[in-house]
Coordinates of C-alpha atoms in Angstrom, one line a residue:
M1 CA 86.2 128.7 127.0
K2 CA 88.4 132.0 127.1
T3 CA 85.5 134.7 128.1
K4 CA 82.0 134.3 129.7
Y5 CA 80.3 134.4 126.5
N6 CA 82.0 131.7 125.3
K7 CA 81.2 129.3 128.3
I8 CA 77.5 130.5 127.8
S9 CA 77.6 129.7 124.3
L10 CA 79.0 126.2 125.0
A11 CA 76.0 125.5 126.7
V12 CA 73.9 126.8 124.2
L13 CA 75.6 124.7 121.6
I14 CA 75.3 121.5 123.2
I15 CA 71.1 122.3 124.1
I16 CA 70.1 124.0 120.9
G17 CA 69.2 121.6 117.8
M18 CA 69.8 118.5 120.2
L19 CA 67.7 115.4 119.9
T20 CA 64.2 115.0 121.9
S21 CA 64.3 111.2 121.6
C22 CA 65.6 108.9 124.3
K23 CA 66.0 105.7 122.3
K24 CA 69.5 104.4 122.4
D25 CA 69.7 105.1 118.8
F26 CA 69.4 109.2 119.3
L27 CA 72.3 109.7 117.2
D28 CA 70.4 108.3 114.1
K29 CA 67.5 111.0 114.7
N30 CA 67.2 114.2 112.9
P31 CA 67.3 117.3 115.4
T32 CA 63.9 118.2 115.9
A33 CA 63.6 121.1 118.4
A34 CA 65.4 123.4 121.0
I35 CA 65.0 122.8 124.6
S36 CA 65.4 125.1 127.3
S37 CA 68.8 125.3 129.5
E38 CA 66.7 126.0 132.6
T39 CA 65.1 122.5 132.6
F40 CA 68.3 120.8 131.3
W41 CA 69.9 117.8 133.2
K42 CA 66.2 116.6 134.3
S43 CA 66.4 113.2 133.2
D44 CA 68.5 110.5 131.4
A45 CA 67.3 111.9 128.0
D46 CA 68.8 115.2 128.8
A47 CA 71.9 113.6 129.7
Q48 CA 71.8 111.7 126.3
M49 CA 71.0 115.1 124.4
G50 CA 74.0 116.7 126.1
L51 CA 76.0 113.5 124.9
T52 CA 74.9 114.1 121.3
G53 CA 76.0 117.8 121.6
V54 CA 79.6 116.3 122.3
Y55 CA 79.6 114.4 119.3
R56 CA 78.2 117.1 117.1
R57 CA 81.7 118.8 117.3
L58 CA 83.1 116.2 115.4
Q59 CA 81.3 117.8 112.6
A60 CA 84.0 120.9 112.3
G61 CA 87.3 121.1 110.9
F62 CA 89.4 118.3 110.7
Y63 CA 86.9 115.9 112.4
G64 CA 84.3 116.4 109.7
A65 CA 84.5 116.6 105.8
R66 CA 87.5 118.7 106.0
K67 CA 89.5 115.7 107.5
L68 CA 90.6 114.4 104.0
W69 CA 92.3 117.8 103.3
L70 CA 94.9 116.8 105.7
D71 CA 96.3 114.9 103.1
T72 CA 97.2 118.1 101.2
Y73 CA 100.0 119.0 103.7
S74 CA 101.6 116.0 102.6
D75 CA 103.4 114.6 99.5
N76 CA 100.1 113.0 98.7
A77 CA 97.9 115.7 96.8
L78 CA 97.6 119.5 96.4
D79 CA 94.6 121.6 98.2
R80 CA 94.1 123.2 94.7
H81 CA 91.9 126.0 96.6
S82 CA 94.3 126.4 99.2
F83 CA 91.5 126.4 101.5
F84 CA 93.6 125.7 104.7
G85 CA 96.6 127.8 103.3
F86 CA 98.6 124.4 102.8
G87 CA 99.9 126.1 99.5
N88 CA 101.7 128.1 101.8
L89 CA 102.8 125.5 104.8
T90 CA 104.2 123.1 102.0
Q91 CA 106.3 125.7 100.7
G92 CA 108.0 126.0 104.2
I93 CA 106.4 129.3 105.2
V94 CA 104.9 128.5 108.7
N95 CA 104.5 131.4 111.0
P96 CA 102.2 132.1 114.1
T97 CA 100.0 134.4 111.4
N98 CA 99.4 131.7 108.9
I99 CA 98.2 128.2 110.9
P100 CA 94.5 127.3 110.1
G101 CA 92.5 127.4 113.0
A102 CA 91.2 124.0 112.6
F103 CA 94.6 122.4 114.2
Y104 CA 93.8 124.5 117.8
D105 CA 90.3 126.0 117.9
T106 CA 88.3 123.0 116.7
P107 CA 89.7 120.4 119.0
Y108 CA 89.4 122.5 122.2
A109 CA 85.9 123.8 121.0
G110 CA 85.3 120.1 121.5
I111 CA 87.2 119.7 124.6
A112 CA 85.2 122.6 125.9
S113 CA 82.0 120.7 125.4
C114 CA 83.7 117.7 126.8
N115 CA 84.2 119.4 130.2
F116 CA 80.8 121.2 129.9
F117 CA 79.3 117.8 129.8
L118 CA 81.5 116.0 132.4
D119 CA 81.2 118.9 134.9
N120 CA 77.3 118.3 134.6
I121 CA 76.4 114.9 133.9
D122 CA 76.0 114.2 137.6
K123 CA 73.2 116.6 137.9
A124 CA 71.2 113.9 135.7
P125 CA 69.0 111.1 137.5
S126 CA 70.7 108.6 135.3
S127 CA 71.8 105.5 136.8
E128 CA 75.2 105.2 137.6
A129 CA 76.1 102.6 135.5
A130 CA 74.6 104.8 132.5
K131 CA 76.8 108.0 133.7
N132 CA 79.8 105.9 133.7
G133 CA 78.8 104.9 129.8
Y134 CA 78.2 108.4 128.9
K135 CA 81.2 110.0 130.8
A136 CA 83.6 107.3 129.1
E137 CA 82.2 108.3 125.6
A138 CA 83.2 112.2 126.6
R139 CA 86.5 111.2 128.1
F140 CA 87.2 109.0 124.7
L141 CA 86.3 112.3 122.3
R142 CA 88.3 114.7 125.1
A143 CA 91.4 112.3 124.5
M144 CA 91.1 112.1 120.8
F145 CA 90.7 115.9 120.8
Y146 CA 94.2 116.4 123.0
F147 CA 95.8 113.7 121.0
D148 CA 95.6 115.7 117.8
L149 CA 96.5 118.7 119.6
V150 CA 99.7 117.1 120.7
Q151 CA 100.4 115.7 117.6
A152 CA 100.4 119.4 116.1
Y153 CA 101.8 121.1 118.6
G154 CA 103.5 119.0 121.2
G155 CA 102.7 120.5 124.8
V156 CA 99.6 122.7 124.9
V157 CA 97.2 123.9 127.7
L158 CA 95.5 121.5 129.5
Y159 CA 91.9 122.0 130.9
K160 CA 90.4 119.0 132.6
T161 CA 87.5 121.0 133.8
A162 CA 85.4 124.2 132.0
P163 CA 87.4 127.7 133.2
K164 CA 84.9 129.6 135.5
T165 CA 86.1 133.1 134.3
V166 CA 88.4 134.5 131.5
D167 CA 91.7 134.7 134.0
E168 CA 91.3 131.0 134.8
G169 CA 91.5 130.0 131.4
K170 CA 94.6 132.0 131.2
I171 CA 97.3 129.3 132.1
A172 CA 100.5 127.8 130.9
K173 CA 100.9 124.8 128.7
S174 CA 101.6 121.8 130.1
T175 CA 104.2 119.6 128.4
K176 CA 103.8 117.1 126.0
E177 CA 104.5 113.8 128.4
D178 CA 101.8 115.5 131.0
I179 CA 99.3 115.4 128.1
L180 CA 100.1 112.1 126.9
T181 CA 99.8 110.8 130.2
F182 CA 96.3 112.3 130.6
I183 CA 95.3 111.1 127.4
H184 CA 96.4 107.3 128.4
Q185 CA 94.2 107.7 131.4
E186 CA 91.2 108.9 129.7
L187 CA 91.5 106.0 127.3
D188 CA 91.7 103.5 130.1
F189 CA 88.9 104.9 131.8
A190 CA 86.8 104.4 128.3
I191 CA 88.3 101.0 127.5
A192 CA 87.0 100.2 131.2
N193 CA 83.6 101.5 130.7
L194 CA 82.6 101.6 127.1
P195 CA 80.5 98.6 125.9
D196 CA 82.5 95.8 124.3
G197 CA 80.7 95.7 120.8
A198 CA 80.5 96.4 117.2
Y199 CA 80.3 100.0 116.4
S200 CA 77.2 101.8 115.2
G201 CA 77.7 105.5 116.0
H202 CA 79.0 105.6 119.7
A203 CA 82.4 104.9 120.9
V204 CA 83.0 101.4 121.9
K205 CA 86.0 99.5 123.7
G206 CA 87.5 98.9 120.3
S207 CA 87.2 102.6 119.3
A208 CA 89.3 103.5 122.5
Q209 CA 91.6 100.5 122.2
A210 CA 92.4 101.1 118.7
L211 CA 93.2 105.3 119.5
K212 CA 95.5 104.2 122.6
A213 CA 97.6 102.0 120.1
R214 CA 97.7 104.9 117.9
V215 CA 99.1 107.0 120.6
Y216 CA 101.5 104.6 121.4
L217 CA 102.4 104.1 117.9
F218 CA 103.0 108.2 118.2
Q219 CA 105.3 107.6 121.3
Q220 CA 107.1 104.9 119.6
N221 CA 106.1 102.3 122.4
W222 CA 106.0 99.5 120.1
A223 CA 105.3 96.8 122.6
Q224 CA 102.2 98.8 123.7
A225 CA 101.2 99.7 120.3
A226 CA 101.3 95.9 119.4
K227 CA 99.5 95.1 122.5
F228 CA 96.6 97.1 122.0
S229 CA 96.1 96.5 118.4
N230 CA 96.3 93.2 118.6
D231 CA 93.4 93.6 121.6
V232 CA 91.3 94.9 118.6
I233 CA 92.3 92.2 116.4
T234 CA 91.9 89.3 119.0
G235 CA 88.7 90.7 120.2
G236 CA 86.6 89.5 117.0
K237 CA 84.3 92.7 117.1
F238 CA 85.8 93.7 113.6
Q239 CA 86.8 92.8 110.4
L240 CA 87.8 93.9 106.7
Y241 CA 84.7 94.7 104.7
Q242 CA 84.7 92.5 102.0
G243 CA 81.8 94.3 99.9
G244 CA 84.1 96.5 98.3
Y245 CA 86.9 98.7 99.1
D246 CA 85.5 101.9 97.4
K247 CA 82.2 101.2 99.0
L248 CA 83.8 101.7 102.7
F249 CA 83.1 105.5 102.0
L250 CA 79.9 105.5 101.0
T251 CA 76.7 106.3 103.0
A252 CA 74.6 103.2 101.8
T253 CA 77.4 100.6 103.3
Q254 CA 78.3 102.2 106.4
I255 CA 75.6 101.6 108.6
N256 CA 76.9 99.0 110.8
N257 CA 79.9 98.2 108.4
P258 CA 82.3 95.9 110.2
E259 CA 85.3 97.8 109.3
I260 CA 84.7 100.8 110.8
I261 CA 85.8 101.5 114.6
F262 CA 84.9 105.0 114.8
S263 CA 83.4 107.8 112.4
T264 CA 81.9 111.2 112.4
K265 CA 78.3 110.6 111.6
Y266 CA 76.0 112.4 109.6
L267 CA 72.2 112.4 108.9
A268 CA 70.1 114.2 105.9
P269 CA 68.1 115.8 105.0
N270 CA 68.2 118.1 108.2
N271 CA 72.3 117.2 109.6
P272 CA 74.5 116.9 106.3
Q273 CA 77.9 118.0 106.0
D274 CA 78.8 121.1 106.4
G275 CA 79.4 123.7 103.1
E276 CA 79.0 121.9 99.8
G277 CA 80.0 118.5 100.8
V278 CA 82.6 116.2 99.8
L279 CA 80.2 115.4 96.2
V280 CA 80.8 119.3 95.2
E281 CA 84.1 120.1 96.8
L282 CA 85.9 116.6 95.3
G283 CA 83.7 115.6 92.5
W284 CA 83.0 119.0 90.8
Y285 CA 85.7 121.4 92.0
G286 CA 88.4 118.7 92.4
S287 CA 89.6 120.4 95.3
I288 CA 91.8 117.6 96.5
A289 CA 94.4 117.2 93.5
P290 CA 96.8 114.0 93.9
Y291 CA 100.2 114.3 93.1
Q292 CA 102.0 111.9 90.5
N293 CA 104.0 110.7 93.3
L294 CA 101.3 109.1 94.8
I295 CA 100.1 107.6 91.7
D296 CA 103.6 106.1 91.0
E297 CA 103.5 104.6 94.3
Y298 CA 100.9 102.2 93.5
E299 CA 102.4 98.6 92.7
M300 CA 101.5 96.7 89.2
S301 CA 98.7 94.2 90.0
N302 CA 101.8 91.7 90.3
G303 CA 103.3 92.9 93.5
K304 CA 105.9 94.6 91.8
M305 CA 106.7 98.5 91.7
I306 CA 106.3 100.2 88.6
G307 CA 110.2 100.9 88.4
E308 CA 111.2 97.2 89.4
A309 CA 112.3 94.7 87.1
G310 CA 109.6 92.7 85.4
S311 CA 106.7 94.7 86.8
G312 CA 105.2 95.1 83.4
Y313 CA 104.6 98.8 83.7
N314 CA 103.6 100.6 80.3
A315 CA 104.4 104.3 80.2
A316 CA 102.1 104.3 77.5
D317 CA 99.1 102.8 79.5
P318 CA 100.1 103.8 83.1
Y319 CA 97.0 102.7 84.6
S320 CA 96.3 99.6 83.4
N321 CA 97.1 96.2 85.6
R322 CA 97.9 98.5 88.8
D323 CA 96.8 97.8 92.5
P324 CA 92.9 98.4 92.2
R325 CA 93.0 100.4 94.9
L326 CA 94.3 103.3 92.6
K327 CA 91.2 103.6 90.7
F328 CA 89.2 103.2 93.7
T329 CA 90.9 106.1 95.3
V330 CA 91.7 108.2 92.4
K331 CA 90.3 109.7 89.3
V332 CA 93.1 108.9 86.5
P333 CA 93.0 111.1 83.2
T334 CA 91.6 108.0 81.3
E335 CA 88.5 107.6 83.2
K336 CA 85.2 109.3 82.8
Y337 CA 82.1 109.8 85.0
I338 CA 79.2 109.4 83.0
N339 CA 75.8 111.3 83.9
P340 CA 72.8 109.5 84.3
D341 CA 71.4 110.7 80.7
G342 CA 74.8 109.3 79.1
S343 CA 76.7 112.5 78.8
V344 CA 80.1 112.9 80.4
F345 CA 80.4 114.8 83.4
N346 CA 83.0 117.4 83.4
E347 CA 84.6 119.3 86.6
S348 CA 83.8 122.9 87.0
D349 CA 87.8 123.7 86.3
P350 CA 90.9 121.8 84.6
L351 CA 92.6 119.5 87.1
L352 CA 95.9 121.1 88.0
T353 CA 97.6 117.9 88.2
T354 CA 95.4 115.8 86.0
Y355 CA 94.1 113.8 88.9
S356 CA 91.2 114.3 91.5
Q357 CA 89.9 112.3 94.5
K358 CA 87.7 109.5 93.7
K359 CA 87.6 107.9 97.2
Y360 CA 84.4 109.4 99.3
V361 CA 82.9 110.6 95.9
D362 CA 79.4 108.8 95.3
L363 CA 79.0 108.4 91.6
S364 CA 75.5 107.4 92.2
K365 CA 75.0 111.0 92.8
L366 CA 76.1 112.5 89.3
P367 CA 76.1 115.2 87.9
F368 CA 77.8 117.1 90.8
D369 CA 77.0 120.4 90.7
R370 CA 76.8 123.4 93.4
T371 CA 73.6 124.4 92.8
K372 CA 71.8 121.2 92.3
T373 CA 73.7 117.8 94.2
P374 CA 72.1 117.7 97.4
L375 CA 74.2 118.0 100.5
T376 CA 75.5 114.7 101.9
D377 CA 75.8 112.5 104.8
Q378 CA 78.5 110.5 104.0
N379 CA 80.2 109.5 107.2
I380 CA 83.8 110.5 107.8
I381 CA 86.0 107.5 109.0
H382 CA 88.7 108.1 111.5
I383 CA 89.6 104.5 112.5
R384 CA 88.9 101.7 110.4
Y385 CA 89.9 98.2 111.0
A386 CA 92.7 98.3 108.2
D387 CA 94.2 100.9 110.1
V388 CA 94.5 98.8 113.2
L389 CA 96.3 95.8 111.2
L390 CA 98.6 98.1 109.8
M391 CA 99.3 99.8 113.3
Y392 CA 99.8 96.0 114.5
A393 CA 102.4 95.4 111.8
E394 CA 104.3 98.4 112.5
A395 CA 104.5 98.1 116.0
K396 CA 105.3 94.3 116.1
N397 CA 107.7 94.6 113.4
E398 CA 109.5 97.6 115.2
E399 CA 109.5 95.5 118.4
S400 CA 110.7 92.2 117.3
G401 CA 111.3 92.1 113.7
P402 CA 109.3 90.1 110.9
D403 CA 107.4 87.1 111.8
A404 CA 104.2 85.4 110.6
S405 CA 101.7 87.6 112.5
V406 CA 103.3 91.1 110.7
Y407 CA 102.5 89.5 107.1
K408 CA 99.4 88.0 107.7
A409 CA 98.3 91.4 109.0
L410 CA 99.2 92.9 105.7
N411 CA 98.4 90.0 103.6
D412 CA 94.9 90.1 105.0
I413 CA 94.6 93.9 104.0
R414 CA 95.8 93.1 100.2
D415 CA 93.7 89.8 100.0
R416 CA 90.4 91.5 100.5
A417 CA 88.1 90.5 98.0
S418 CA 87.9 93.9 95.7
V419 CA 91.6 94.1 95.7
K420 CA 93.4 90.8 95.9
M421 CA 96.9 91.8 95.6
P422 CA 99.5 89.2 96.0
A423 CA 101.0 88.2 99.3
V424 CA 104.1 90.2 100.9
D425 CA 107.2 88.8 99.0
Q426 CA 109.0 87.5 102.5
T427 CA 112.4 86.9 100.3
V428 CA 112.6 90.5 99.8
Y429 CA 110.8 92.1 102.9
N430 CA 112.8 90.0 105.0
T431 CA 114.2 92.3 107.2
K432 CA 113.0 94.8 109.8
D433 CA 114.2 97.7 107.7
K434 CA 113.2 96.7 104.5
L435 CA 109.9 95.7 106.0
R436 CA 109.4 98.9 107.6
D437 CA 109.8 100.9 104.5
F438 CA 106.9 98.2 102.7
I439 CA 104.7 98.6 105.8
L440 CA 105.1 102.5 105.5
H441 CA 104.2 102.1 101.7
E442 CA 101.0 99.9 102.3
R443 CA 100.1 102.5 104.9
R444 CA 100.4 105.3 102.4
I445 CA 98.3 103.2 100.0
E446 CA 95.5 101.7 102.0
L447 CA 94.6 104.8 103.6
A448 CA 95.2 107.4 101.1
L449 CA 93.2 110.5 101.0
E450 CA 91.7 110.1 104.6
G451 CA 93.7 112.5 106.3
H452 CA 96.2 110.3 108.0
R453 CA 99.8 111.3 105.7
Y454 CA 100.5 114.3 107.4
F455 CA 100.9 112.8 110.7
D456 CA 102.4 109.8 109.9
L457 CA 105.2 111.4 108.0
K458 CA 105.6 113.6 111.5
R459 CA 105.8 111.1 113.5
R460 CA 108.2 109.4 111.5
N461 CA 110.5 112.7 110.9
L462 CA 110.0 112.1 107.1
M463 CA 108.0 115.2 106.0
D464 CA 111.2 116.6 104.9
V465 CA 112.4 113.7 102.9
K466 CA 109.0 113.0 101.6
L467 CA 108.2 116.8 100.2
A468 CA 111.8 117.5 99.2
P469 CA 111.2 115.8 95.6
L470 CA 107.9 117.5 94.8
K471 CA 106.8 120.8 93.1
N472 CA 103.4 122.1 93.1
P473 CA 101.8 122.9 89.6
A474 CA 103.3 126.5 89.6
G475 CA 106.7 124.8 89.7
V476 CA 107.6 125.9 93.5
P477 CA 109.5 123.4 95.5
L478 CA 107.9 122.0 98.3
K479 CA 109.5 122.2 101.8
F480 CA 108.6 121.3 105.3
G481 CA 108.9 124.4 107.4
E482 CA 107.7 123.4 110.9
K483 CA 110.4 123.9 113.5
N484 CA 111.2 121.0 115.6
N485 CA 108.7 118.9 114.2
V486 CA 105.7 120.9 115.8
L487 CA 103.4 124.0 114.4
P488 CA 103.5 127.5 116.4
F489 CA 100.6 129.0 118.3
S490 CA 98.5 131.4 116.7
Q491 CA 99.9 135.0 117.2
A492 CA 96.0 135.7 118.5
E493 CA 96.3 133.1 120.7
V494 CA 99.8 133.8 122.4
D495 CA 98.1 137.4 122.7
R496 CA 95.3 136.5 124.6
N497 CA 96.7 134.1 126.8
K498 CA 100.2 135.8 128.0
Q499 CA 100.7 132.4 129.9
L500 CA 101.1 130.4 126.7
V501 CA 104.9 130.6 125.3
Q502 CA 105.3 130.1 121.9
N503 CA 106.9 127.1 120.6
T504 CA 110.2 127.0 120.1
G505 CA 111.7 128.5 116.8
Y506 CA 109.0 130.9 116.2

């Protein structure tokens, strides 16, 4: 994007290793061959391969398996190996030299691929209807990439087409408001042109509606956030998965799962997760270590918080009679993983917080070992129906206060077959303020360790207050160090683009 080499490499990355099938399920095929760029855009199959190249960008950074690590930049968990440097960031050490490139480079790599595709798709002999559908998918993805940039940085550089020269790419950033306007335009096009059906690997209308609701939630435009989340709810294409909360995150039950609205797809054996995959990194290394603060947030099975009178909490047996989502999400100290031979599985290193992430860990693959465990093709979920219900509850409560529809959205989540938590106590959570706190609590529990907490706390300006009570395992207090609730641009990026003005405070 910044050099001629980068422009060429984008084309190569889109083309090399892409699929040769022209069937509509081309995302469900393993790549089998490379093709020549000189003969590209000559058929509808080429257009589909090009679009697959755009989707492949989702397998990098915080769009792939690394998305889960975003919860370690919050009060939910510790990144015990400081893979992204969150150990420093959560101590308030935030500067232009220590920001993970995944916040900036990865979305822009995705945007570059979207722009390359959109700049060239009209060369293909596909029908106009097909082209509009492909464009809608690319524009949905471009909106998602830009939205993550806005959440992290505020205003950023806006590229609507691929820069043709190095100098053309060196431009000033647009305002946050302008970027958000562009995002809504992209999503409006996507909503109008994506198929109105269930999700099976490609973005659909409901994917775009849900993302638009999330953007409006970020903007605190409660009426529009409620409208678009309710459009997904009343559309009837998605529902809560009743086959087991924990199984939502395992390969075998992710295919055509009615709760998944958008995800990053993988496919074994040739297109698994990068690196060592979640099974090794979460299951063996215990790389994401939940804090006690998160554990304490889970209610008792009677719906009371552990410190509440009548909860029945027993400090000598702290994990019994708790919200079932606790043990679906976290491996607690009293739990043992049993290998197929009957022996007890042990992590590679002692767990620093005594807890490790269990969500996304497929116990049928035990024992986990860097040299033995096969790479996984579990899909990483970005949007699911429970999230939409929570967005609706939050937005509707802010718009007009508690009503039956808000309680229903929350109770539907709590009443799913594998959870069966009591309904929200309407005699206690009966005001906008009280219900707001409960909704944010429910959001934390339902979506724990899925990569949402950092942005949720930032959009509510709660990072300071939520980090302040915590210390890391070394006893160092946690602190939110971002200035004006945005990250700094990396010094390398500011040096490359002299038109890019650093965010205020850095």
